[in-house]
Amino acid sequence: MVTQKPDLGLWLASAFNRHFPEVAALPWPEPDLIEAPVDLELDPLTGVRVRAADIAIEISGPLDRRLNTVASFPGNGFQLSNVYTPCATGMLQIAGRRISGSPRVITKAPASSTAFLADAETWCDPEPSAES
């Protein structure tokens, strides 16, 4: 895991990322941490570029854009809303070497892809505390 703030990165991974259905069947070992600045360029019309340490990720070619809502997210019970944008292309590069592979894309409506943007993401506790 590459993050500018290790405590925050670990919390986000365990409280949220770990519970996405796409990773539900995968092992989830304690991540190796790399503390490094993260450079993020996000344009919902074209895609995203992220660079951190010696890792570069590019996701582009939006196929669709739709609001996604979940009343009770598996594993943490939080409410989730985001703008889901499946994309046609994705690239991962580590230490200047492109990693082989390509996203799994379904263009038939509703379009989906393993390369996607999740923008305007909001998580809410469905039962706010008495102090709220």
PDB file of C-alpha atoms in Angstrom:
ATOM      1  CA  MET A   1       0.000   0.000   0.000  1.00  0.00           C
ATOM      2  CA  VAL A   2       1.329   3.418  -0.958  1.00  0.00           C
ATOM      3  CA  THR A   3      -0.014   6.277   1.117  1.00  0.00           C
ATOM      4  CA  GLN A   4       0.994   9.701   2.362  1.00  0.00           C
ATOM      5  CA  LYS A   5      -0.542   8.939   5.772  1.00  0.00           C
ATOM      6  CA  PRO A   6      -0.042   5.306   6.861  1.00  0.00           C
ATOM      7  CA  ASP A   7      -2.558   5.375   9.747  1.00  0.00           C
ATOM      8  CA  LEU A   8      -5.271   6.753   7.461  1.00  0.00           C
ATOM      9  CA  GLY A   9      -4.373   4.354   4.639  1.00  0.00           C
ATOM     10  CA  LEU A  10      -4.549   1.301   6.886  1.00  0.00           C
ATOM     11  CA  TRP A  11      -7.878   2.401   8.353  1.00  0.00           C
ATOM     12  CA  LEU A  12      -9.415   3.057   4.913  1.00  0.00           C
ATOM     13  CA  ALA A  13      -8.236  -0.326   3.624  1.00  0.00           C
ATOM     14  CA  SER A  14      -9.587  -2.299   6.586  1.00  0.00           C
ATOM     15  CA  ALA A  15     -12.810  -0.358   7.195  1.00  0.00           C
ATOM     16  CA  PHE A  16     -13.843   0.149   3.552  1.00  0.00           C
ATOM     17  CA  ASN A  17     -11.756  -1.323   0.701  1.00  0.00           C
ATOM     18  CA  ARG A  18     -11.620  -4.776   2.287  1.00  0.00           C
ATOM     19  CA  HIS A  19     -15.389  -5.119   2.064  1.00  0.00           C
ATOM     20  CA  PHE A  20     -15.891  -4.491  -1.658  1.00  0.00           C
ATOM     21  CA  PRO A  21     -17.416  -7.543  -3.391  1.00  0.00           C
ATOM     22  CA  GLU A  22     -14.584  -7.563  -5.964  1.00  0.00           C
ATOM     23  CA  VAL A  23     -12.113  -8.611  -3.245  1.00  0.00           C
ATOM     24  CA  ALA A  24     -14.431 -10.653  -1.007  1.00  0.00           C
ATOM     25  CA  ALA A  25     -12.957 -14.026  -1.999  1.00  0.00           C
ATOM     26  CA  LEU A  26      -9.324 -12.892  -2.006  1.00  0.00           C
ATOM     27  CA  PRO A  27      -6.878 -13.281   0.862  1.00  0.00           C
ATOM     28  CA  TRP A  28      -6.314  -9.989   2.710  1.00  0.00           C
ATOM     29  CA  PRO A  29      -2.853 -10.044   4.301  1.00  0.00           C
ATOM     30  CA  GLU A  30      -1.491  -7.120   6.301  1.00  0.00           C
ATOM     31  CA  PRO A  31      -0.218  -4.740   3.585  1.00  0.00           C
ATOM     32  CA  ASP A  32       3.372  -3.682   3.157  1.00  0.00           C
ATOM     33  CA  LEU A  33       3.422   0.085   3.653  1.00  0.00           C
ATOM     34  CA  ILE A  34       5.259   2.586   1.491  1.00  0.00           C
ATOM     35  CA  GLU A  35       4.956   6.153   2.726  1.00  0.00           C
ATOM     36  CA  ALA A  36       5.240   8.477  -0.275  1.00  0.00           C
ATOM     37  CA  PRO A  37       3.569  11.528  -1.788  1.00  0.00           C
ATOM     38  CA  VAL A  38       0.687  10.699  -4.112  1.00  0.00           C
ATOM     39  CA  ASP A  39       0.063  12.712  -7.295  1.00  0.00           C
ATOM     40  CA  LEU A  40      -3.545  12.403  -8.477  1.00  0.00           C
ATOM     41  CA  GLU A  41      -5.031  13.891 -11.651  1.00  0.00           C
ATOM     42  CA  LEU A  42      -8.756  13.144 -11.900  1.00  0.00           C
ATOM     43  CA  ASP A  43     -11.021  14.335 -14.706  1.00  0.00           C
ATOM     44  CA  PRO A  44     -14.394  12.534 -14.710  1.00  0.00           C
ATOM     45  CA  LEU A  45     -14.678  13.191 -18.465  1.00  0.00           C
ATOM     46  CA  THR A  46     -11.416  11.453 -19.377  1.00  0.00           C
ATOM     47  CA  GLY A  47     -10.165   9.345 -16.455  1.00  0.00           C
ATOM     48  CA  VAL A  48      -7.490   9.358 -13.780  1.00  0.00           C
ATOM     49  CA  ARG A  49      -3.694   9.278 -13.495  1.00  0.00           C
ATOM     50  CA  VAL A  50      -2.039   8.410 -10.205  1.00  0.00           C
ATOM     51  CA  ARG A  51       1.666   8.320  -9.405  1.00  0.00           C
ATOM     52  CA  ALA A  52       3.241   7.364  -6.088  1.00  0.00           C
ATOM     53  CA  ALA A  53       6.712   6.012  -5.330  1.00  0.00           C
ATOM     54  CA  ASP A  54       7.579   3.928  -8.437  1.00  0.00           C
ATOM     55  CA  ILE A  55       3.941   3.074  -9.267  1.00  0.00           C
ATOM     56  CA  ALA A  56       1.834   4.652 -12.023  1.00  0.00           C
ATOM     57  CA  ILE A  57      -1.817   3.912 -12.778  1.00  0.00           C
ATOM     58  CA  GLU A  58      -3.896   5.280 -15.642  1.00  0.00           C
ATOM     59  CA  ILE A  59      -7.599   4.562 -16.171  1.00  0.00           C
ATOM     60  CA  SER A  60      -9.355   6.163 -19.147  1.00  0.00           C
ATOM     61  CA  GLY A  61     -12.138   5.925 -21.692  1.00  0.00           C
ATOM     62  CA  PRO A  62     -15.305   6.353 -19.620  1.00  0.00           C
ATOM     63  CA  LEU A  63     -18.100   4.096 -20.889  1.00  0.00           C
ATOM     64  CA  ASP A  64     -20.920   5.243 -18.613  1.00  0.00           C
ATOM     65  CA  ARG A  65     -21.552   7.282 -15.493  1.00  0.00           C
ATOM     66  CA  ARG A  66     -24.164   6.533 -12.885  1.00  0.00           C
ATOM     67  CA  LEU A  67     -25.011   7.083  -9.252  1.00  0.00           C
ATOM     68  CA  ASN A  68     -24.391   4.048  -7.089  1.00  0.00           C
ATOM     69  CA  THR A  69     -26.006   3.751  -3.660  1.00  0.00           C
ATOM     70  CA  VAL A  70     -25.818   1.028  -1.030  1.00  0.00           C
ATOM     71  CA  ALA A  71     -28.012   1.258   2.066  1.00  0.00           C
ATOM     72  CA  SER A  72     -25.816  -1.045   4.191  1.00  0.00           C
ATOM     73  CA  PHE A  73     -22.398  -1.944   2.841  1.00  0.00           C
ATOM     74  CA  PRO A  74     -21.276  -5.549   3.528  1.00  0.00           C
ATOM     75  CA  GLY A  75     -18.759  -5.817   6.335  1.00  0.00           C
ATOM     76  CA  ASN A  76     -19.166  -2.354   7.837  1.00  0.00           C
ATOM     77  CA  GLY A  77     -22.882  -1.440   7.597  1.00  0.00           C
ATOM     78  CA  PHE A  78     -22.211   2.093   6.348  1.00  0.00           C
ATOM     79  CA  GLN A  79     -24.343   3.771   3.710  1.00  0.00           C
ATOM     80  CA  LEU A  80     -22.414   4.476   0.501  1.00  0.00           C
ATOM     81  CA  SER A  81     -23.052   6.702  -2.477  1.00  0.00           C
ATOM     82  CA  ASN A  82     -20.688   7.461  -5.348  1.00  0.00           C
ATOM     83  CA  VAL A  83     -20.598   8.232  -9.030  1.00  0.00           C
ATOM     84  CA  TYR A  84     -19.448   5.019 -10.709  1.00  0.00           C
ATOM     85  CA  THR A  85     -17.645   5.427 -14.036  1.00  0.00           C
ATOM     86  CA  PRO A  86     -16.591   2.178 -15.744  1.00  0.00           C
ATOM     87  CA  CYS A  87     -13.702   2.753 -18.183  1.00  0.00           C
ATOM     88  CA  ALA A  88     -12.421   1.005 -21.297  1.00  0.00           C
ATOM     89  CA  THR A  89      -8.700   1.033 -20.527  1.00  0.00           C
ATOM     90  CA  GLY A  90      -6.394   0.655 -17.579  1.00  0.00           C
ATOM     91  CA  MET A  91      -2.622   0.524 -17.176  1.00  0.00           C
ATOM     92  CA  LEU A  92      -0.369  -0.311 -14.233  1.00  0.00           C
ATOM     93  CA  GLN A  93       3.358   0.392 -14.274  1.00  0.00           C
ATOM     94  CA  ILE A  94       5.816  -0.541 -11.509  1.00  0.00           C
ATOM     95  CA  ALA A  95       9.440   0.623 -11.556  1.00  0.00           C
ATOM     96  CA  GLY A  96       9.032   1.725 -15.181  1.00  0.00           C
ATOM     97  CA  ARG A  97       7.753  -1.713 -16.273  1.00  0.00           C
ATOM     98  CA  ARG A  98       4.230  -2.060 -17.588  1.00  0.00           C
ATOM     99  CA  ILE A  99       2.361  -4.926 -15.958  1.00  0.00           C
ATOM    100  CA  SER A 100       0.601  -7.096 -18.536  1.00  0.00           C
ATOM    101  CA  GLY A 101      -3.147  -7.426 -18.513  1.00  0.00           C
ATOM    102  CA  SER A 102      -6.205  -5.439 -19.366  1.00  0.00           C
ATOM    103  CA  PRO A 103      -9.516  -4.648 -17.670  1.00  0.00           C
ATOM    104  CA  ARG A 104     -12.514  -6.924 -18.030  1.00  0.00           C
ATOM    105  CA  VAL A 105     -15.073  -4.732 -19.784  1.00  0.00           C
ATOM    106  CA  ILE A 106     -18.771  -5.235 -20.468  1.00  0.00           C
ATOM    107  CA  THR A 107     -20.130  -2.630 -22.894  1.00  0.00           C
ATOM    108  CA  LYS A 108     -23.722  -3.919 -22.942  1.00  0.00           C
ATOM    109  CA  ALA A 109     -25.906  -1.675 -20.762  1.00  0.00           C
ATOM    110  CA  PRO A 110     -25.317  -1.245 -17.956  1.00  0.00           C
ATOM    111  CA  ALA A 111     -21.623  -1.034 -18.829  1.00  0.00           C
ATOM    112  CA  SER A 112     -19.115  -2.256 -16.267  1.00  0.00           C
ATOM    113  CA  SER A 113     -15.369  -2.678 -16.001  1.00  0.00           C
ATOM    114  CA  THR A 114     -12.684  -3.752 -13.584  1.00  0.00           C
ATOM    115  CA  ALA A 115     -11.102  -0.351 -14.400  1.00  0.00           C
ATOM    116  CA  PHE A 116     -13.411   2.275 -12.966  1.00  0.00           C
ATOM    117  CA  LEU A 117     -13.584   5.596 -11.170  1.00  0.00           C
ATOM    118  CA  ALA A 118     -15.548   6.076  -7.956  1.00  0.00           C
ATOM    119  CA  ASP A 119     -15.990   9.830  -7.630  1.00  0.00           C
ATOM    120  CA  ALA A 120     -18.012  11.980  -5.223  1.00  0.00           C
ATOM    121  CA  GLU A 121     -17.847   9.091  -2.765  1.00  0.00           C
ATOM    122  CA  THR A 122     -19.686   9.520   0.528  1.00  0.00           C
ATOM    123  CA  TRP A 123     -19.921   7.095   3.441  1.00  0.00           C
ATOM    124  CA  CYS A 124     -22.431   7.662   6.247  1.00  0.00           C
ATOM    125  CA  ASP A 125     -23.026   5.935   9.546  1.00  0.00           C
ATOM    126  CA  PRO A 126     -26.688   4.854   9.313  1.00  0.00           C
ATOM    127  CA  GLU A 127     -27.097   5.313  13.069  1.00  0.00           C
ATOM    128  CA  PRO A 128     -25.492   8.609  14.104  1.00  0.00           C
ATOM    129  CA  SER A 129     -24.428   8.937  17.710  1.00  0.00           C
ATOM    130  CA  ALA A 130     -26.558  10.826  20.255  1.00  0.00           C
ATOM    131  CA  GLU A 131     -24.076  13.742  20.152  1.00  0.00           C
ATOM    132  CA  SER A 132     -24.785  14.367  16.423  1.00  0.00           C
TER     133      SER A 132
END
